[in-house]
Short mmCIF file of C-alpha atoms and ligand atoms in Angstrom, two decimals:
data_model
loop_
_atom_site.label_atom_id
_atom_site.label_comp_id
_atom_site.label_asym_id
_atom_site.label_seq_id
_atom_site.Cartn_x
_atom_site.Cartn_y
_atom_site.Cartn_z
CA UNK N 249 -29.15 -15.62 0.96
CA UNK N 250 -27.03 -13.65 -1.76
CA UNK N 251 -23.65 -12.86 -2.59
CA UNK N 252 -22.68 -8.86 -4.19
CA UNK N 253 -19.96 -8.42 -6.00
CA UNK N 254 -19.04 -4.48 -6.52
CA UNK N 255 -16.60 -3.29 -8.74
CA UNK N 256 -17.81 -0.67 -11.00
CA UNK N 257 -14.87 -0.16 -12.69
CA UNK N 258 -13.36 -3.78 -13.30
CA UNK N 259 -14.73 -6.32 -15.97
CA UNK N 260 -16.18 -8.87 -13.81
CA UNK N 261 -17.28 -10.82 -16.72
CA UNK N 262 -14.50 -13.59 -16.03
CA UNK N 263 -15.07 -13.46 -12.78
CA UNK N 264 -18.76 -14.06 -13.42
CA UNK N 265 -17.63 -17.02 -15.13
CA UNK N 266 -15.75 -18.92 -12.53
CA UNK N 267 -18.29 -18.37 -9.96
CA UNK N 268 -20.84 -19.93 -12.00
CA UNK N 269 -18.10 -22.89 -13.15
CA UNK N 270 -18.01 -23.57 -9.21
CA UNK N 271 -21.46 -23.10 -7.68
CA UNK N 272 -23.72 -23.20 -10.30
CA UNK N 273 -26.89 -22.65 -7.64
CA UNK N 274 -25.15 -19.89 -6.42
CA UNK N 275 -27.26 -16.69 -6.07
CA UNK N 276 -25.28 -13.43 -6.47
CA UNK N 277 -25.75 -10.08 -7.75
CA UNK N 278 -23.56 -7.00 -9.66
CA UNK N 279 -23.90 -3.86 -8.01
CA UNK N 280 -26.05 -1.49 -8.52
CA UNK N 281 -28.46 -4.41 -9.98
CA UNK N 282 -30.14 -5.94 -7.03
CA UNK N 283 -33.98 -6.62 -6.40
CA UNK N 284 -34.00 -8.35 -3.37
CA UNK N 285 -31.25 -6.32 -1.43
CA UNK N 286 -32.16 -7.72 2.42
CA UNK N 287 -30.91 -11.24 0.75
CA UNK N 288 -27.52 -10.01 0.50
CA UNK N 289 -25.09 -11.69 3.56
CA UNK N 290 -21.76 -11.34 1.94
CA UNK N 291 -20.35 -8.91 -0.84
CA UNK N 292 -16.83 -8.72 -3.13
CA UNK N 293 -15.46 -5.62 -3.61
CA UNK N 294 -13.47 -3.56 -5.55
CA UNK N 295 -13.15 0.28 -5.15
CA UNK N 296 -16.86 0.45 -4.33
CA UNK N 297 -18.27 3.85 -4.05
CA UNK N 298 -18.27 4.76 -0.53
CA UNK N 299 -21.07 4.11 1.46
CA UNK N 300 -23.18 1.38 -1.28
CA UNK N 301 -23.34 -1.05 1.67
CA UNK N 302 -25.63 0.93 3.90
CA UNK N 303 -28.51 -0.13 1.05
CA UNK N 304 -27.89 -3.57 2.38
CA UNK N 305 -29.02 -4.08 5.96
CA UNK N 306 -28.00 -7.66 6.28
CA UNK N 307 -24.04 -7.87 5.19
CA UNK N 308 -21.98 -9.74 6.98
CA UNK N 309 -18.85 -9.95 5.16
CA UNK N 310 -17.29 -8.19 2.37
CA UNK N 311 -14.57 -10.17 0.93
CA UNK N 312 -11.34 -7.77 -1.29
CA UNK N 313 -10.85 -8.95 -4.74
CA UNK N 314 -7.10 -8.67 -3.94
CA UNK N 315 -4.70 -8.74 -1.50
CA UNK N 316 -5.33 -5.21 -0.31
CA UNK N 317 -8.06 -4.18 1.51
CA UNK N 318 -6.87 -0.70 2.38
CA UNK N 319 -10.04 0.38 -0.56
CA UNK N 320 -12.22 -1.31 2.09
CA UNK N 321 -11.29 0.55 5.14
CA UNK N 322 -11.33 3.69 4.27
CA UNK N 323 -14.83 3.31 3.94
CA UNK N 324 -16.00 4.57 7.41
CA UNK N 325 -19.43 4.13 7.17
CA UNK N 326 -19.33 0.33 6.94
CA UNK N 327 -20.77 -1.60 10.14
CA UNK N 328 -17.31 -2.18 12.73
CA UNK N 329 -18.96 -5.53 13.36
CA UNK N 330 -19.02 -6.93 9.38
CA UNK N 331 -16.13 -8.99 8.75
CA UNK N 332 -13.55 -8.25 6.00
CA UNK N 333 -11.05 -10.80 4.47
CA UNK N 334 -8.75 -10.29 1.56
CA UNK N 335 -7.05 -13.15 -0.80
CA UNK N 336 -3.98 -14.93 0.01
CA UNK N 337 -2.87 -16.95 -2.70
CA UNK N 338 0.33 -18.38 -3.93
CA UNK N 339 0.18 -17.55 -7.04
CA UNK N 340 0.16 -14.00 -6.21
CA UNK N 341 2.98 -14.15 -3.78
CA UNK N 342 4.92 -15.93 -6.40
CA UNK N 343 4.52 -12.67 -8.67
CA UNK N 344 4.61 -10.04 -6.62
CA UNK N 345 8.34 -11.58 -5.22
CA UNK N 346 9.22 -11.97 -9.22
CA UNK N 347 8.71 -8.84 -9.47
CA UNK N 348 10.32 -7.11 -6.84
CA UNK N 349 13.53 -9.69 -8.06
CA UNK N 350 13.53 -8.55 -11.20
CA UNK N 351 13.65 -4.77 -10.14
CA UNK N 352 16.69 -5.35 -7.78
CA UNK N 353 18.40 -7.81 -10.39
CA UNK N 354 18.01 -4.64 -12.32
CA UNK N 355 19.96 -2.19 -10.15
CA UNK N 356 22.43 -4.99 -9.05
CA UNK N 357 23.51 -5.94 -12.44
CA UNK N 358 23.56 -1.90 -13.27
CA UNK N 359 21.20 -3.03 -16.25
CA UNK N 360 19.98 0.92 -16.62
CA UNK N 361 23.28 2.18 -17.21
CA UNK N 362 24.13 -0.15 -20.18
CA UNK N 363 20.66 0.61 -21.13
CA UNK N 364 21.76 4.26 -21.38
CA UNK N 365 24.95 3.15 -22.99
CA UNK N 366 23.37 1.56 -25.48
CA UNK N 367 21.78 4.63 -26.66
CA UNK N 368 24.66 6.56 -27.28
CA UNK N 369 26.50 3.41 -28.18
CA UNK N 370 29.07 3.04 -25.56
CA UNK N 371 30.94 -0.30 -25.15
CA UNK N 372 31.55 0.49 -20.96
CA UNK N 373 32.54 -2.58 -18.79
CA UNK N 374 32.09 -1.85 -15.34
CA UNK N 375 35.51 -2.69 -13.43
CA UNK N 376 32.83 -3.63 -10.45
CA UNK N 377 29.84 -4.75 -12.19
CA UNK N 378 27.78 -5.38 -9.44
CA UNK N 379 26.26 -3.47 -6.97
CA UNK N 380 26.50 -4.66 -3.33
CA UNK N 381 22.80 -3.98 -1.99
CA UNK N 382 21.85 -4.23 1.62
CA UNK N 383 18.01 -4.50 1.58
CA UNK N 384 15.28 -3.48 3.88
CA UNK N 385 11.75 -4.90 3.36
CA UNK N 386 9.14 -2.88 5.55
CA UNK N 387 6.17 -4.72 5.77
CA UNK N 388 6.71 -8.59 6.77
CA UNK N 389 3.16 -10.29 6.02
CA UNK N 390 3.35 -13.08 3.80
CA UNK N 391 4.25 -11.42 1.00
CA UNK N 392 7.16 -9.59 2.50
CA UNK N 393 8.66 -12.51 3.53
CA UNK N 394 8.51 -14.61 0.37
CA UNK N 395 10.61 -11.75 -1.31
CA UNK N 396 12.98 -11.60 2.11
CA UNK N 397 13.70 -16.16 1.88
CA UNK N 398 14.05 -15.27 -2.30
CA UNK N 399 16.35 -12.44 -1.82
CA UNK N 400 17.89 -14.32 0.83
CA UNK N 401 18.49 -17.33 -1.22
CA UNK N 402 20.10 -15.23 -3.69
CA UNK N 403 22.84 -14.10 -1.86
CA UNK N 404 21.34 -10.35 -0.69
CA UNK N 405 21.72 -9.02 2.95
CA UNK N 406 18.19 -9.19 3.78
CA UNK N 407 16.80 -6.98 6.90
CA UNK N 408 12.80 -6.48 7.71
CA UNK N 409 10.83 -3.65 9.32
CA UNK N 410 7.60 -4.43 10.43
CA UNK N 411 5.06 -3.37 13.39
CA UNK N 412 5.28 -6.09 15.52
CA UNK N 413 8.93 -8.35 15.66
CA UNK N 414 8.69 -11.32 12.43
CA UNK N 415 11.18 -14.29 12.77
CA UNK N 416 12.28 -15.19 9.26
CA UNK N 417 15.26 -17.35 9.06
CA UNK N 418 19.01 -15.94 8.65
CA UNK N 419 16.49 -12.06 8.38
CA UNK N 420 17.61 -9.70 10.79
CA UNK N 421 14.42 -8.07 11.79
CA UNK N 422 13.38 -4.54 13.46
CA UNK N 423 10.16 -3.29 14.77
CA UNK N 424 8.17 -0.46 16.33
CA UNK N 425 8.69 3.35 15.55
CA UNK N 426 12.07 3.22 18.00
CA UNK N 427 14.24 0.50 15.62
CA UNK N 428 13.25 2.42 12.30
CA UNK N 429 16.86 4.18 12.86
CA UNK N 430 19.19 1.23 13.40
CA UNK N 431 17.07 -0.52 10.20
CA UNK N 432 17.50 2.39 8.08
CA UNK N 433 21.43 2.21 8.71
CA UNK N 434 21.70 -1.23 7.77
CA UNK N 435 20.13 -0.96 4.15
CA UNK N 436 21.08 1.38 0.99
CA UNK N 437 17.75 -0.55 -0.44
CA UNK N 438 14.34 -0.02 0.32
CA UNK N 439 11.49 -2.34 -0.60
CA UNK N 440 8.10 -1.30 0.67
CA UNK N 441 5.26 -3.92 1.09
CA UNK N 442 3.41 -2.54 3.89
CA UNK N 443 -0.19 -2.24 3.66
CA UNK N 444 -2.07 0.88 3.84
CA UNK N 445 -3.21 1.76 7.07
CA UNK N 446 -3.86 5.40 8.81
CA UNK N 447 -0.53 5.33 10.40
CA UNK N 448 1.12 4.27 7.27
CA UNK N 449 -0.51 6.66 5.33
CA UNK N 450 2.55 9.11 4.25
CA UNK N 451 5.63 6.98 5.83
CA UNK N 452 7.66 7.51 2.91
CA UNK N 453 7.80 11.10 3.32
CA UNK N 454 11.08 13.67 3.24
CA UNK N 455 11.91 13.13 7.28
CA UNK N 456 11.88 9.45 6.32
CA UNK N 457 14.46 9.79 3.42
CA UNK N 458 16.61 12.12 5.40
CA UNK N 459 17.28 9.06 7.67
CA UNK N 460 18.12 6.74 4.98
CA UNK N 461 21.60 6.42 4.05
CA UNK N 462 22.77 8.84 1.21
CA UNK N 463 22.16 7.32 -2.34
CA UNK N 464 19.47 4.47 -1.06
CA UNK N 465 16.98 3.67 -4.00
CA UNK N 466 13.85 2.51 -2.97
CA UNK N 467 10.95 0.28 -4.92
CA UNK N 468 7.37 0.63 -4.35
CA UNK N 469 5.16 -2.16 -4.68
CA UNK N 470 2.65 -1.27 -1.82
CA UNK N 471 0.19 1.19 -2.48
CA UNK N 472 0.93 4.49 -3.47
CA UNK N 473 -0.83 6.35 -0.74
CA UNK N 474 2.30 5.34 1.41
CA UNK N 475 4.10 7.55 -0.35
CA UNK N 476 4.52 11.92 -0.44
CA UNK N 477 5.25 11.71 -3.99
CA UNK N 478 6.60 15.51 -4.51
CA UNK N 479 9.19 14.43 -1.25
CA UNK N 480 10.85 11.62 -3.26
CA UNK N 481 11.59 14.11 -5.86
CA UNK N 482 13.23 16.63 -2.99
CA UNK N 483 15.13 13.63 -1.83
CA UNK N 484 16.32 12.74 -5.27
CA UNK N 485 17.52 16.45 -5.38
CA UNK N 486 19.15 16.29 -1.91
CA UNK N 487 20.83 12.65 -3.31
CA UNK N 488 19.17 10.81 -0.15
CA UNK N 489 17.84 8.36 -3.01
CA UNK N 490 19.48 7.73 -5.73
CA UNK N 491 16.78 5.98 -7.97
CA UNK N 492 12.99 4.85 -7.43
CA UNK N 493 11.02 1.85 -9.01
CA UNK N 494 7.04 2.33 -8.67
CA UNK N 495 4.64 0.01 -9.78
CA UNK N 496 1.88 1.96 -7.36
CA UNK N 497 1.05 5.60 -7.53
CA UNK N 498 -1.27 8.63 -5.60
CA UNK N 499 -3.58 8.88 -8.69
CA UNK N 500 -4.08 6.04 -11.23
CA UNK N 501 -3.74 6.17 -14.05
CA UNK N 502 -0.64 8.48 -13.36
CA UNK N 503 -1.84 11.95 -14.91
CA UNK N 504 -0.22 12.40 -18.07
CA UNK N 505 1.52 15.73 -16.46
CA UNK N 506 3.17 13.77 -13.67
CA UNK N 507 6.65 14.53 -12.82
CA UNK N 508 7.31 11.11 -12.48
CA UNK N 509 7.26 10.24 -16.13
CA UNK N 510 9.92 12.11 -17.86
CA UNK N 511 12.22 11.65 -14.35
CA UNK N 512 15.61 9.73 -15.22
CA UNK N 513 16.34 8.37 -11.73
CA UNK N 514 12.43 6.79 -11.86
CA UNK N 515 11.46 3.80 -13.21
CA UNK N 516 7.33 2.78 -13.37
CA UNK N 517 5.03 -0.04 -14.06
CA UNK N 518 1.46 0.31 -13.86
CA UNK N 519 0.25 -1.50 -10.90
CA UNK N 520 0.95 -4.71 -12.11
CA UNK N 521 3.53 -6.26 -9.79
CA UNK N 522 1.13 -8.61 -8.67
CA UNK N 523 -2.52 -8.79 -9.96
CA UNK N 524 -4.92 -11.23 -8.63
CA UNK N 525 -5.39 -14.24 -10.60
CA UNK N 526 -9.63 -15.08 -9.97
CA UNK N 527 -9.31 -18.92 -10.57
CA UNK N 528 -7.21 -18.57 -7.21
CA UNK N 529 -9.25 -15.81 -5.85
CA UNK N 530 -13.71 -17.24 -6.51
CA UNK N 531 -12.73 -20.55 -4.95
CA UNK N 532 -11.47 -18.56 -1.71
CA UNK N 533 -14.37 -16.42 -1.56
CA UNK N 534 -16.74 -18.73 -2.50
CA UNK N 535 -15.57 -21.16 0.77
CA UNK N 536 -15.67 -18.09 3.07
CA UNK N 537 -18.94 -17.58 1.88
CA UNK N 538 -19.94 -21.27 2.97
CA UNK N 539 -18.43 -20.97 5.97
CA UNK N 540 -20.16 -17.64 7.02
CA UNK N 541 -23.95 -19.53 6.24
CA UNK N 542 -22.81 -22.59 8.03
CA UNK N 543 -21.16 -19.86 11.09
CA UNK N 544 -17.53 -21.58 10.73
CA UNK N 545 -14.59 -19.41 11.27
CA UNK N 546 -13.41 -17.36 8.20
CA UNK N 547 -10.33 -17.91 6.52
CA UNK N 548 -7.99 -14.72 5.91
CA UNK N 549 -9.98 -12.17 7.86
CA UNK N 550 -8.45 -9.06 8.51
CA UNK N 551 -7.98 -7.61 12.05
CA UNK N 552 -10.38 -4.27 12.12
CA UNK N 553 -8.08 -2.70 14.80
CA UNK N 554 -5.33 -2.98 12.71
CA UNK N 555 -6.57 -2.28 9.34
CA UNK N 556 -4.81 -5.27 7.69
C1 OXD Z 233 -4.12 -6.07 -4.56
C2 OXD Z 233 -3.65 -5.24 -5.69
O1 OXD Z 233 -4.28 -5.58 -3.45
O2 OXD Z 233 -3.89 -5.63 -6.85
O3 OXD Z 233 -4.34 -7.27 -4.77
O4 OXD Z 233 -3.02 -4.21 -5.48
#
C-alpha cells in the first residue's frame, strides 16, 4: 500500500519532510515517479494534470492539499466512487478571517483615501470617518462563519447567504436562489467564500451586481472562477460597486496586461489570504490515510453531489 502526492507545480520538498518526521515507514511516491503504481490506495493533490489517476487502478482517496477541492472536481474522469477530502484546520481559518478583517478595517476606517491623500499631501479629516458597512458573507462553511462571529464581535451588521439555511448566532441568514434578493438589500458589502462548484461557477456576474445596492464593494477571497471578471469592471462603470479587493483571480499569475492592475477602485493580493500551513495539513492526511487501510470513516470528506 502507497500514498501519491501530485503537485507538479508546488515544492513539496517541506512537505516531504513532515511526512517522513511523522511516519517514517511510510511508503509514498511524487508523481510522475512511481514503479509500483497498483500499490497506490490514496493520493494528495494539487492541480494535477487531468486525468494522471486513471494510471492508478487501485485509488481510493485523493486527499486536497488545501481547503479547496474545486481543482479536484473538475477532473471528470476520476472514479465517482473514490473519496475526496480537503483540510480543515484552524490555523487556516484563523488567516483567512484575518484577512478578510483587515480588508474591511480597510474600507471602514477609509484607509485608501488618506493613502491617496498622502500622495498629494493633503491633511483631510473626515467629518464621518467611518464607514457604516452592512456585510453579506455568501458561503457559510466553516470558514464563512469564523469571519461572520469576528465581524460580528466587532460591531459589523453581519448577514449570510448560503445554499442550504446556517444558524450562526445574532447572523441573520438567507438561502436558496429565491432569498438572494432580500440578502442583497440588506448589505452594501460583499464577502465571497463560497466554494467553486458548477452552479457557482460565474455567480458574480453583471445580473448579480445589478441587484446589489448602488456603491456595494465586494472582496474576493474564494476562487476566482466565481467571478466574470470583465462584468466587475462594467459594474464599476455603472457605480453598482464602488471598490473590489481580490486575493483570487481567472488566470494566475494575473497576466501582466490585466485590467485589474492599473484599476483605482481595485485592490489585489496574490492568493494568499489563507495558504495552507503542512504541519497542520500531513498530520490530517496522514490519519485519513490510516483510517482508509484500517476501513474507518474519513474525516473531512467532501460530498460528491455537492462538489464541496
Ligand atoms: C486552498 C487555497 O484551497 O489555498 O486551500 O486556495
Amino acid at each position: 500500500m502507497a500514498l501519491l502526492i501530485v503537485a507538479p507545480n508546488r515544492d513539496i520538498s517541506i512537505w516531504k519532510k513532515i511526512i517522513q518526521e511523522n511516519d517514517p515507514e511510510l511508503e509514498y511516491y511524487v508523481w510522475p515517479d512511481c514503479e509500483r503504481k497498483s500499490e497506490v490506495v490514496a493520493a494528495v493533490a494539487w492541480n494535477h494534470p487531468i486525468g494522471c489517476f486513471q494510471d492508478y487502478p487501485n485509488i481510493e482517496l485523493i486527499s486536497s492539499m488545501g481547503a479547496g477541492v474545486d481543482h479536484i472536481m473538475k477532473d471528470t474522469t476520476i472514479d465517482p466512487e473514490i473519496k475526496i477530502t480537503r483540510i480543515v484546520d484552524s490555523v487556516l481559518t484563523i488567516s483567512m478571517t484575518n484577512y478578510v478583517l483587515m480588508a474591511v478595517l480597510n474600507y471602514h476606517k477609509q484607509f485608501f483615501k488618506y493613502q491617496k491623500d498622502k500622495d498629494s499631501k493633503v491633511w483631510h479629516q473626515q467629518v464621518n470617518p467611518e464607514i457604516d458597512l452592512s456585510i453579506g458573507i455568501m458561503g457559510m462553511g466553516v470558514l464563512g462563519q469564523d469571519v461572520a462571529l469576528k465581524l460580528n464581535d466587532l460591531g459589523f451588521k453581519v448577514f449570510g447567504y448560503s445554499n442550504t439555511k446556517k444558524i450562526v448566532s445574532r447572523v441573520k441568514s438567507f438561502a436558496g436562489q429565491s432569498e438572494i434578493q432580500a440578502f442583497l438589500n440588506e448589505i452594501n458589502m460583499l464577502i465571497c467564500m463560497l466554494p467553486l462548484t458548477s452552479s457557482t461557477r460565474g455567480i458574480l456576474n453583471l445580473s448579480f451586481f445589478r441587484k446589489m445596492q448602488k456603491g456595494s464593494i465586494i472582496i474576493n477571497v474564494a476562487r476566482g472562477a466565481l467571478l466574470i471578471e470583465e462584468d466587475l469592471l462594467i459594474a464599476i462603470e455603472e457605480g453598482y460597486i464602488s471598490s473590489a479587493f481580490l486575493d483570487v483571480f481567472q488566470t494566475e499569475p494575473l497576466p501582466k496586461d490585466h485590467a485589474f492592475w492599473k484599476h483605482p477602485d481595485i485592490f489585489i493580493t496574490p492568493h494568499i489570504a489563507s495558504v495552507t500551513n503542512p504541519y497542520a495539513a500531513v498530520p490530517q492526511i496522514l490519519n485519513n490515510y490510516k483510517r482508509l487501510l484500517n476501513k474507518e470513516p474519513l474525516q473531512n470528506l467532501i460530498d460528491r453531489n455537492k462538489e464541496y
